[in-house]
Amino acid sequence: MFTAKPVNKAPSVGVIDNQRGVAILVAIGVVAVLLSAGLALNQRIRSSVSDAIRVRDDLVLSEMATSGVHAAMVMLINDRKTNNTDTLQEDWANPEKVAEMMGLMPFDDGELDVRIEDERGKIQVNALVKFPEGRQFVASQRSLWERLLDRLFSLFEDPPDSEPNMIINSLKDWIDDGDNEAITGLTGAESDYYEGLEPPYSCKNGPFDHLGEVALVQGILPELYYGVGGAAGLSAMLTVYGATASGESQFAFDGKINISTADVNVLAALLPSEDDDLAQALADYRIAMADETFVNTITSANWYKQVPGAGGLTIDADLITVSSDLFRIVATAKRNRRTHILNVVVQRQKAQGTGQWECKTLNWQAE
C-alpha cells in the first residue's frame, strides 16, 4: 500500500517579509539602546571633565588669592619697618604699587587684584561704651555717633522710622552686660524687644564680633546700614576690630581713628557739625600731588590744621591717631570666568619671642 509523504510548503512571501521586519526592528532597537548608552556615557564623561576643570580652577584661584593676601602682608610688614605712621601716601594704599607687587608672582593664567584698607580709618562700634562692663558711654564716642547719624539722617527725603538717640541707646544696650536687662533711656532695647520680633532673637549683651550684627540693632534701617541715594552707609564706616588688652583677661577699645586714612564721611563725623563741610578739603589735602610727589605731610595728629580754612578747628585728641595696626586685605582672583575672593583682616604686631613684625590673621573669609 502506498502512503503519501507530507509535503513541506515553502513559507509564503508575507511571512518572510514579517520576519525581516521584526529583524529590522530588533536591529533598530539595539542601535537605539547603544546610541542612548553612548550619549549617556559621553554626557557623563563630559560632566566629569567639567567637574575636574572646575575643581582645578577653584584650586588655582584659591592659591592665587592666598598668595595675594600673603604678598599684601609682606607690604604691610615692610612698611612698618620703615616708619610708624600710616597714611594714604604709602605704597600699601597705592593701587598701582600693590599691582606691581602682585605682578612679581608668575601666574601663567588668570587675574589677581588686591586691595588693602586701613580698619583704623573706621569708627570702632564697640568703643561707644567703657569696657569691660559696657554700662557707661564714652562721652567723646557718643558725640561722634551723634554727628555721624545726624549727617546720615539728613540724606533722607522723608523722616525714617528711627532717630539717632534711639540707635545710640540701642547700641549700648546691645553691648552692655550685667545690668539686669535695664533699658538705656526711653528709647533703648534689650531682649524683650528683640524676642518680640519675627523671627525672634536675643540681645547679645556683649561686644559686636561681626559687623552684620549691627544691622540687628533697633533703629538700624537697611538704608542706614547699606546706604541710600548712592551715599555710603554704616557698613562702610564701622569696624568691630580694635580690642586691646586691659588687665588680666580683660580688654578695651580705644576708639582712635586714623585721620590720615579715614573716609571722607568718617572725617565729617570727626569735625564739629558746623564745620563738616571741610571734610572733603581734608581728604583732598592728604593726596594732593605735584610732579607725581605728595606735597603735604600728614604724619602728625594735627596736620588737619594746615588745611586752608581749618586753622581754627580742634578735633578731640581722644578720637584720632596717625598710626594703624589693623588692616583689611581683599584679594580677588579670576580665571576661566570663575572668581574667588578672600576677605582677610590682619593685625600687625611684633611676634612674641622674636620681636619681628608679623601680620596675625583675625578673620579669614572666602567668598
mmCIF file of C-alpha atoms in Angstrom:
data_model
loop_
_atom_site.group_PDB
_atom_site.id
_atom_site.type_symbol
_atom_site.label_atom_id
_atom_site.label_comp_id
_atom_site.label_asym_id
_atom_site.label_seq_id
_atom_site.Cartn_x
_atom_site.Cartn_y
_atom_site.Cartn_z
ATOM 1 C CA MET A 1 0.000 0.000 0.000
ATOM 2 C CA PHE A 2 1.398 3.326 -0.980
ATOM 3 C CA THR A 3 1.457 6.124 1.692
ATOM 4 C CA ALA A 4 1.916 9.706 0.610
ATOM 5 C CA LYS A 5 4.569 11.691 2.452
ATOM 6 C CA PRO A 6 3.644 15.127 3.759
ATOM 7 C CA VAL A 7 4.972 17.911 1.626
ATOM 8 C CA ASN A 8 6.752 20.869 3.320
ATOM 9 C CA LYS A 9 5.333 24.030 1.948
ATOM 10 C CA ALA A 10 7.637 26.973 1.301
ATOM 11 C CA PRO A 11 6.997 29.989 3.539
ATOM 12 C CA SER A 12 4.781 32.492 1.951
ATOM 13 C CA VAL A 13 6.155 35.823 0.860
ATOM 14 C CA GLY A 14 4.179 37.624 3.601
ATOM 15 C CA VAL A 15 5.755 35.563 6.373
ATOM 16 C CA ILE A 16 9.245 36.258 5.080
ATOM 17 C CA ASP A 17 8.529 39.967 4.974
ATOM 18 C CA ASN A 18 7.221 39.880 8.547
ATOM 19 C CA GLN A 19 10.351 38.136 9.791
ATOM 20 C CA ARG A 20 12.555 40.623 8.037
ATOM 21 C CA GLY A 21 10.560 43.491 9.557
ATOM 22 C CA VAL A 22 10.980 42.070 13.043
ATOM 23 C CA ALA A 23 14.717 41.687 12.492
ATOM 24 C CA ILE A 24 14.983 45.274 11.328
ATOM 25 C CA LEU A 25 13.030 46.496 14.342
ATOM 26 C CA VAL A 26 15.243 44.481 16.675
ATOM 27 C CA ALA A 27 18.331 45.899 14.988
ATOM 28 C CA ILE A 28 16.978 49.427 15.258
ATOM 29 C CA GLY A 29 16.169 48.848 18.926
ATOM 30 C CA VAL A 30 19.674 47.574 19.628
ATOM 31 C CA VAL A 31 21.176 50.550 17.818
ATOM 32 C CA ALA A 32 18.921 52.915 19.772
ATOM 33 C CA VAL A 33 19.939 51.338 23.079
ATOM 34 C CA LEU A 34 23.614 51.503 22.161
ATOM 35 C CA LEU A 35 23.231 55.084 20.968
ATOM 36 C CA SER A 36 21.464 56.114 24.185
ATOM 37 C CA ALA A 37 24.109 54.386 26.267
ATOM 38 C CA GLY A 38 26.828 56.079 24.253
ATOM 39 C CA LEU A 39 25.220 59.503 24.643
ATOM 40 C CA ALA A 40 24.755 58.955 28.379
ATOM 41 C CA LEU A 41 28.358 57.831 28.724
ATOM 42 C CA ASN A 42 29.537 60.806 26.695
ATOM 43 C CA GLN A 43 27.481 63.169 28.848
ATOM 44 C CA ARG A 44 28.843 61.562 31.997
ATOM 45 C CA ILE A 45 32.402 61.860 30.736
ATOM 46 C CA ARG A 46 31.874 65.492 29.710
ATOM 47 C CA SER A 47 30.349 66.229 33.114
ATOM 48 C CA SER A 48 33.263 64.548 34.880
ATOM 49 C CA VAL A 49 35.743 66.510 32.773
ATOM 50 C CA SER A 50 33.877 69.766 33.503
ATOM 51 C CA ASP A 51 33.834 68.968 37.223
ATOM 52 C CA ALA A 52 37.557 68.232 37.121
ATOM 53 C CA ILE A 53 38.212 71.534 35.340
ATOM 54 C CA ARG A 54 36.134 73.421 37.914
ATOM 55 C CA VAL A 55 37.965 71.750 40.790
ATOM 56 C CA ARG A 56 41.292 72.577 39.160
ATOM 57 C CA ASP A 57 40.273 76.198 38.547
ATOM 58 C CA ASP A 58 38.944 76.590 42.099
ATOM 59 C CA LEU A 59 42.203 75.238 43.492
ATOM 60 C CA VAL A 60 44.275 77.546 41.300
ATOM 61 C CA LEU A 61 42.087 80.545 42.166
ATOM 62 C CA SER A 62 42.346 79.784 45.879
ATOM 63 C CA GLU A 63 46.133 79.596 45.645
ATOM 64 C CA MET A 64 46.256 82.842 43.646
ATOM 65 C CA ALA A 65 44.121 84.735 46.159
ATOM 66 C CA THR A 66 46.059 83.292 49.106
ATOM 67 C CA SER A 67 49.333 84.356 47.501
ATOM 68 C CA GLY A 68 47.893 87.839 47.076
ATOM 69 C CA VAL A 69 46.984 88.037 50.767
ATOM 70 C CA HIS A 70 50.465 86.942 51.828
ATOM 71 C CA ALA A 71 52.087 89.432 49.444
ATOM 72 C CA ALA A 72 49.953 92.195 50.968
ATOM 73 C CA MET A 73 51.099 91.123 54.436
ATOM 74 C CA VAL A 74 54.701 91.477 53.270
ATOM 75 C CA MET A 75 53.969 95.025 52.095
ATOM 76 C CA LEU A 76 52.466 95.931 55.473
ATOM 77 C CA ILE A 77 55.385 94.429 57.393
ATOM 78 C CA ASN A 78 57.967 96.211 55.236
ATOM 79 C CA ASP A 79 56.058 99.459 55.703
ATOM 80 C CA ARG A 80 56.164 99.155 59.493
ATOM 81 C CA LYS A 81 59.912 98.548 59.397
ATOM 82 C CA THR A 82 60.464 101.944 57.776
ATOM 83 C CA ASN A 83 58.038 104.168 59.720
ATOM 84 C CA ASN A 84 55.460 104.114 62.500
ATOM 85 C CA THR A 85 52.743 106.129 60.777
ATOM 86 C CA ASP A 86 50.209 105.052 58.178
ATOM 87 C CA THR A 87 48.800 107.333 55.503
ATOM 88 C CA LEU A 88 47.249 107.216 52.050
ATOM 89 C CA GLN A 89 50.618 108.322 50.699
ATOM 90 C CA GLU A 90 52.247 104.941 51.327
ATOM 91 C CA ASP A 91 52.741 102.051 48.913
ATOM 92 C CA TRP A 92 50.206 99.734 50.572
ATOM 93 C CA ALA A 93 47.485 102.360 49.914
ATOM 94 C CA ASN A 94 48.520 102.914 46.279
ATOM 95 C CA PRO A 95 46.673 100.546 43.887
ATOM 96 C CA GLU A 96 49.448 100.841 41.297
ATOM 97 C CA LYS A 97 52.160 99.899 43.805
ATOM 98 C CA VAL A 98 50.086 96.982 45.056
ATOM 99 C CA ALA A 99 49.544 95.820 41.466
ATOM 100 C CA GLU A 100 53.313 95.972 40.862
ATOM 101 C CA MET A 101 53.842 93.741 43.892
ATOM 102 C CA MET A 102 51.275 91.241 42.643
ATOM 103 C CA GLY A 103 52.885 91.291 39.208
ATOM 104 C CA LEU A 104 56.042 89.756 40.679
ATOM 105 C CA MET A 105 54.189 86.470 41.144
ATOM 106 C CA PRO A 106 54.443 84.280 37.997
ATOM 107 C CA PHE A 107 50.866 83.213 37.331
ATOM 108 C CA ASP A 108 50.575 81.685 33.838
ATOM 109 C CA ASP A 109 46.892 82.449 33.521
ATOM 110 C CA GLY A 110 44.254 84.485 35.338
ATOM 111 C CA GLU A 111 43.994 87.885 37.009
ATOM 112 C CA LEU A 112 44.732 88.899 40.589
ATOM 113 C CA ASP A 113 43.555 92.143 42.166
ATOM 114 C CA VAL A 114 44.421 93.037 45.764
ATOM 115 C CA ARG A 115 43.188 95.958 47.837
ATOM 116 C CA ILE A 116 44.416 96.970 51.305
ATOM 117 C CA GLU A 117 42.219 99.049 53.611
ATOM 118 C CA ASP A 118 43.016 100.545 56.992
ATOM 119 C CA GLU A 119 40.491 99.320 59.566
ATOM 120 C CA ARG A 120 41.748 102.094 61.843
ATOM 121 C CA GLY A 121 40.256 104.547 59.395
ATOM 122 C CA LYS A 122 36.802 103.440 60.545
ATOM 123 C CA ILE A 123 34.692 104.014 63.647
ATOM 124 C CA GLN A 124 35.037 101.276 66.276
ATOM 125 C CA VAL A 125 31.444 100.452 67.137
ATOM 126 C CA ASN A 126 32.482 98.695 70.365
ATOM 127 C CA ALA A 127 34.284 101.829 71.585
ATOM 128 C CA LEU A 128 30.930 103.516 72.244
ATOM 129 C CA VAL A 129 30.984 102.223 75.843
ATOM 130 C CA LYS A 130 33.541 101.709 78.597
ATOM 131 C CA PHE A 131 34.676 98.112 78.946
ATOM 132 C CA PRO A 132 34.628 95.541 80.403
ATOM 133 C CA GLU A 133 31.056 96.054 81.648
ATOM 134 C CA GLY A 134 29.979 98.440 78.911
ATOM 135 C CA ARG A 135 27.449 100.152 81.170
ATOM 136 C CA GLN A 136 28.631 103.713 80.587
ATOM 137 C CA PHE A 137 29.026 105.747 77.425
ATOM 138 C CA VAL A 138 32.394 107.115 76.366
ATOM 139 C CA ALA A 139 31.443 110.789 76.026
ATOM 140 C CA SER A 140 33.640 111.547 73.015
ATOM 141 C CA GLN A 141 32.404 108.443 71.201
ATOM 142 C CA ARG A 142 28.762 109.275 71.863
ATOM 143 C CA SER A 143 29.288 112.754 70.413
ATOM 144 C CA LEU A 144 30.982 111.173 67.395
ATOM 145 C CA TRP A 145 27.972 108.920 66.833
ATOM 146 C CA GLU A 146 25.558 111.825 67.185
ATOM 147 C CA ARG A 147 27.363 113.748 64.446
ATOM 148 C CA LEU A 148 27.623 110.664 62.242
ATOM 149 C CA LEU A 149 23.933 109.775 62.500
ATOM 150 C CA ASP A 150 22.729 113.366 62.145
ATOM 151 C CA ARG A 151 24.642 113.530 58.875
ATOM 152 C CA LEU A 152 23.215 110.216 57.632
ATOM 153 C CA PHE A 153 19.645 111.108 58.603
ATOM 154 C CA SER A 154 19.947 114.372 56.679
ATOM 155 C CA LEU A 155 20.173 112.308 53.474
ATOM 156 C CA PHE A 156 16.588 111.053 53.825
ATOM 157 C CA GLU A 157 13.901 112.991 51.966
ATOM 158 C CA ASP A 158 11.247 111.701 54.355
ATOM 159 C CA PRO A 159 11.925 111.185 58.084
ATOM 160 C CA PRO A 160 12.593 107.460 58.693
ATOM 161 C CA ASP A 161 11.016 105.406 61.470
ATOM 162 C CA SER A 162 14.095 105.839 63.632
ATOM 163 C CA GLU A 163 16.218 108.562 65.171
ATOM 164 C CA PRO A 164 19.857 108.972 66.305
ATOM 165 C CA ASN A 165 19.225 108.822 70.051
ATOM 166 C CA MET A 166 17.267 105.559 69.687
ATOM 167 C CA ILE A 167 20.130 103.983 67.754
ATOM 168 C CA ILE A 168 22.830 105.135 70.168
ATOM 169 C CA ASN A 169 20.929 103.881 73.226
ATOM 170 C CA SER A 170 20.142 100.580 71.493
ATOM 171 C CA LEU A 171 23.791 100.069 70.524
ATOM 172 C CA LYS A 172 24.776 100.494 74.172
ATOM 173 C CA ASP A 173 22.087 98.053 75.319
ATOM 174 C CA TRP A 174 23.333 95.503 72.786
ATOM 175 C CA ILE A 175 26.867 95.733 74.201
ATOM 176 C CA ASP A 176 26.376 96.259 77.940
ATOM 177 C CA ASP A 177 26.344 93.349 80.383
ATOM 178 C CA GLY A 178 25.321 92.703 83.967
ATOM 179 C CA ASP A 179 22.691 95.445 84.108
ATOM 180 C CA ASN A 180 19.717 93.091 84.528
ATOM 181 C CA GLU A 181 18.459 93.960 81.044
ATOM 182 C CA ALA A 182 17.960 97.606 82.023
ATOM 183 C CA ILE A 183 17.000 99.767 79.043
ATOM 184 C CA THR A 184 19.096 102.851 78.340
ATOM 185 C CA GLY A 185 16.941 105.980 78.413
ATOM 186 C CA LEU A 186 13.466 105.844 76.931
ATOM 187 C CA THR A 187 14.466 104.504 73.532
ATOM 188 C CA GLY A 188 16.911 101.669 74.216
ATOM 189 C CA ALA A 189 16.185 97.998 73.592
ATOM 190 C CA GLU A 190 17.001 94.783 75.415
ATOM 191 C CA SER A 191 15.955 91.169 74.813
ATOM 192 C CA ASP A 192 12.244 91.810 75.473
ATOM 193 C CA TYR A 193 12.122 93.937 72.328
ATOM 194 C CA TYR A 194 14.100 91.610 70.072
ATOM 195 C CA GLU A 195 12.298 88.461 71.239
ATOM 196 C CA GLY A 196 9.038 90.051 70.138
ATOM 197 C CA LEU A 197 10.230 90.340 66.540
ATOM 198 C CA GLU A 198 9.672 87.811 63.761
ATOM 199 C CA PRO A 199 11.902 85.889 63.759
ATOM 200 C CA PRO A 200 12.810 86.493 67.405
ATOM 201 C CA TYR A 201 16.376 86.740 68.687
ATOM 202 C CA SER A 202 18.102 87.843 71.881
ATOM 203 C CA CYS A 203 20.055 90.959 72.695
ATOM 204 C CA LYS A 204 23.722 89.967 72.748
ATOM 205 C CA ASN A 205 24.879 91.823 75.883
ATOM 206 C CA GLY A 206 28.450 91.711 74.654
ATOM 207 C CA PRO A 207 30.730 93.362 72.100
ATOM 208 C CA PHE A 208 29.999 93.087 68.397
ATOM 209 C CA ASP A 209 32.015 90.258 66.847
ATOM 210 C CA HIS A 210 30.736 90.609 63.285
ATOM 211 C CA LEU A 211 29.712 93.789 61.520
ATOM 212 C CA GLY A 212 26.453 92.224 60.352
ATOM 213 C CA GLU A 213 25.265 92.212 63.969
ATOM 214 C CA VAL A 214 24.893 95.991 63.768
ATOM 215 C CA ALA A 215 22.041 95.535 61.290
ATOM 216 C CA LEU A 216 20.130 93.624 64.000
ATOM 217 C CA VAL A 217 20.043 96.570 66.407
ATOM 218 C CA GLN A 218 16.820 98.535 66.892
ATOM 219 C CA GLY A 219 16.690 101.571 64.639
ATOM 220 C CA ILE A 220 19.371 100.448 62.177
ATOM 221 C CA LEU A 221 17.322 100.574 58.990
ATOM 222 C CA PRO A 222 18.635 98.864 55.830
ATOM 223 C CA GLU A 223 19.053 102.303 54.251
ATOM 224 C CA LEU A 224 21.249 103.382 57.159
ATOM 225 C CA TYR A 225 23.325 100.223 57.108
ATOM 226 C CA TYR A 226 23.818 99.831 53.358
ATOM 227 C CA GLY A 227 23.435 103.456 52.267
ATOM 228 C CA VAL A 228 20.835 105.483 50.421
ATOM 229 C CA GLY A 229 20.904 107.521 47.226
ATOM 230 C CA GLY A 230 24.374 106.344 46.294
ATOM 231 C CA ALA A 231 25.811 107.509 49.636
ATOM 232 C CA ALA A 232 27.789 105.102 51.821
ATOM 233 C CA GLY A 233 26.059 103.502 54.788
ATOM 234 C CA LEU A 234 27.236 102.441 58.228
ATOM 235 C CA SER A 235 28.622 99.158 56.877
ATOM 236 C CA ALA A 236 31.353 101.117 55.073
ATOM 237 C CA MET A 237 32.240 103.288 58.082
ATOM 238 C CA LEU A 238 32.349 100.863 61.013
ATOM 239 C CA THR A 239 34.649 98.145 62.294
ATOM 240 C CA VAL A 240 34.269 95.611 65.098
ATOM 241 C CA TYR A 241 38.036 95.252 65.487
ATOM 242 C CA GLY A 242 40.414 97.176 67.720
ATOM 243 C CA ALA A 243 40.332 95.334 71.052
ATOM 244 C CA THR A 244 43.439 95.808 73.187
ATOM 245 C CA ALA A 245 44.492 94.066 76.389
ATOM 246 C CA SER A 246 43.376 95.850 79.543
ATOM 247 C CA GLY A 247 44.381 93.979 82.647
ATOM 248 C CA GLU A 248 44.099 90.274 83.292
ATOM 249 C CA SER A 249 41.572 88.608 80.971
ATOM 250 C CA GLN A 250 40.102 91.986 80.096
ATOM 251 C CA PHE A 251 40.087 94.165 77.011
ATOM 252 C CA ALA A 252 39.094 97.622 75.836
ATOM 253 C CA PHE A 253 38.627 99.591 72.629
ATOM 254 C CA ASP A 254 40.490 102.896 72.377
ATOM 255 C CA GLY A 255 38.262 104.114 69.536
ATOM 256 C CA LYS A 256 41.037 106.095 67.853
ATOM 257 C CA ILE A 257 40.563 106.789 64.143
ATOM 258 C CA ASN A 258 43.440 107.318 61.727
ATOM 259 C CA ILE A 259 42.654 110.703 60.179
ATOM 260 C CA SER A 260 45.344 110.098 57.560
ATOM 261 C CA THR A 261 43.362 107.199 56.052
ATOM 262 C CA ALA A 262 39.732 107.735 57.129
ATOM 263 C CA ASP A 263 36.959 108.017 54.546
ATOM 264 C CA VAL A 264 35.523 111.490 53.948
ATOM 265 C CA ASN A 265 32.287 110.506 55.738
ATOM 266 C CA VAL A 266 34.221 109.499 58.837
ATOM 267 C CA LEU A 267 36.244 112.712 58.643
ATOM 268 C CA ALA A 268 32.975 114.661 58.593
ATOM 269 C CA ALA A 269 31.838 112.889 61.778
ATOM 270 C CA LEU A 270 35.105 113.844 63.478
ATOM 271 C CA LEU A 271 34.580 117.530 62.743
ATOM 272 C CA PRO A 272 32.254 119.878 64.617
ATOM 273 C CA SER A 273 28.847 119.819 62.930
ATOM 274 C CA GLU A 274 29.169 123.403 61.729
ATOM 275 C CA ASP A 275 32.463 122.576 60.002
ATOM 276 C CA ASP A 276 31.713 119.170 58.487
ATOM 277 C CA ASP A 277 31.779 120.730 55.016
ATOM 278 C CA LEU A 278 35.576 120.897 55.407
ATOM 279 C CA ALA A 279 35.831 117.102 55.364
ATOM 280 C CA GLN A 280 36.364 116.987 51.604
ATOM 281 C CA ALA A 281 39.100 119.624 51.880
ATOM 282 C CA LEU A 282 40.891 117.446 54.451
ATOM 283 C CA ALA A 283 40.520 114.385 52.229
ATOM 284 C CA ASP A 284 41.917 116.228 49.210
ATOM 285 C CA TYR A 285 44.811 117.682 51.236
ATOM 286 C CA ARG A 286 46.057 114.184 52.072
ATOM 287 C CA ILE A 287 46.544 113.153 48.443
ATOM 288 C CA ALA A 288 47.480 116.469 46.788
ATOM 289 C CA MET A 289 50.396 115.948 44.379
ATOM 290 C CA ALA A 290 52.770 117.978 42.217
ATOM 291 C CA ASP A 291 55.148 116.357 39.728
ATOM 292 C CA GLU A 292 53.978 112.922 40.947
ATOM 293 C CA THR A 293 55.048 113.744 44.511
ATOM 294 C CA PHE A 294 52.828 114.284 47.538
ATOM 295 C CA VAL A 295 53.116 117.888 48.628
ATOM 296 C CA ASN A 296 51.669 117.731 52.156
ATOM 297 C CA THR A 297 52.989 115.998 55.258
ATOM 298 C CA ILE A 298 50.259 114.174 57.177
ATOM 299 C CA THR A 299 52.232 112.222 59.761
ATOM 300 C CA SER A 300 51.323 114.302 62.828
ATOM 301 C CA ALA A 301 47.915 114.204 64.501
ATOM 302 C CA ASN A 302 47.305 117.928 63.991
ATOM 303 C CA TRP A 303 48.120 118.102 60.264
ATOM 304 C CA TYR A 304 44.487 118.988 59.598
ATOM 305 C CA LYS A 305 45.131 122.494 60.953
ATOM 306 C CA GLN A 306 47.274 123.182 57.872
ATOM 307 C CA VAL A 307 44.302 122.739 55.547
ATOM 308 C CA PRO A 308 43.068 126.099 54.215
ATOM 309 C CA GLY A 309 40.079 127.189 56.290
ATOM 310 C CA ALA A 310 40.712 124.637 59.041
ATOM 311 C CA GLY A 311 43.259 126.526 61.135
ATOM 312 C CA GLY A 312 40.730 127.144 63.895
ATOM 313 C CA LEU A 313 39.493 123.564 64.023
ATOM 314 C CA THR A 314 40.051 121.336 67.023
ATOM 315 C CA ILE A 315 39.357 117.617 66.826
ATOM 316 C CA ASP A 316 39.117 115.713 70.109
ATOM 317 C CA ALA A 317 42.578 114.185 70.600
ATOM 318 C CA ASP A 318 40.966 111.095 72.169
ATOM 319 C CA LEU A 319 39.427 110.287 68.793
ATOM 320 C CA ILE A 320 42.368 110.473 66.410
ATOM 321 C CA THR A 321 45.710 108.889 65.585
ATOM 322 C CA VAL A 322 48.033 108.664 62.573
ATOM 323 C CA SER A 323 49.209 105.080 63.017
ATOM 324 C CA SER A 324 47.439 101.795 62.417
ATOM 325 C CA ASP A 325 47.690 98.157 63.385
ATOM 326 C CA LEU A 326 44.547 96.754 61.762
ATOM 327 C CA PHE A 327 44.119 96.190 58.041
ATOM 328 C CA ARG A 328 41.656 94.512 55.705
ATOM 329 C CA ILE A 329 43.046 92.706 52.657
ATOM 330 C CA VAL A 330 40.659 91.876 49.808
ATOM 331 C CA ALA A 331 42.169 89.566 47.172
ATOM 332 C CA THR A 332 40.156 88.781 44.029
ATOM 333 C CA ALA A 333 41.379 86.054 41.657
ATOM 334 C CA LYS A 334 39.750 85.448 38.249
ATOM 335 C CA ARG A 335 40.318 82.606 35.789
ATOM 336 C CA ASN A 336 38.170 80.982 33.093
ATOM 337 C CA ARG A 337 35.145 83.090 34.029
ATOM 338 C CA ARG A 338 35.357 81.936 37.650
ATOM 339 C CA THR A 339 36.119 84.168 40.637
ATOM 340 C CA HIS A 340 37.478 83.560 44.121
ATOM 341 C CA ILE A 341 37.564 86.349 46.728
ATOM 342 C CA LEU A 342 39.355 86.354 50.077
ATOM 343 C CA ASN A 343 38.395 88.982 52.646
ATOM 344 C CA VAL A 344 41.004 88.937 55.410
ATOM 345 C CA VAL A 345 41.521 91.136 58.482
ATOM 346 C CA VAL A 346 45.011 91.186 59.983
ATOM 347 C CA GLN A 347 46.652 92.777 62.981
ATOM 348 C CA ARG A 348 50.209 93.974 62.503
ATOM 349 C CA GLN A 349 52.207 93.241 65.639
ATOM 350 C CA LYS A 350 55.549 92.095 66.972
ATOM 351 C CA ALA A 351 55.855 88.341 67.336
ATOM 352 C CA GLN A 352 56.427 87.085 70.851
ATOM 353 C CA GLY A 353 59.904 85.707 71.305
ATOM 354 C CA THR A 354 61.478 87.029 68.101
ATOM 355 C CA GLY A 355 60.285 90.616 68.248
ATOM 356 C CA GLN A 356 59.889 90.549 64.468
ATOM 357 C CA TRP A 357 56.936 92.259 62.839
ATOM 358 C CA GLU A 358 54.194 89.928 61.639
ATOM 359 C CA CYS A 359 50.590 90.036 60.462
ATOM 360 C CA LYS A 360 48.289 87.991 62.674
ATOM 361 C CA THR A 361 45.091 86.830 60.981
ATOM 362 C CA LEU A 362 41.952 87.905 62.858
ATOM 363 C CA ASN A 363 39.424 86.838 60.248
ATOM 364 C CA TRP A 364 39.762 84.850 57.000
ATOM 365 C CA GLN A 365 36.655 84.656 54.840
ATOM 366 C CA ALA A 366 36.298 83.140 51.360
ATOM 367 C CA GLU A 367 33.560 84.449 49.103
#
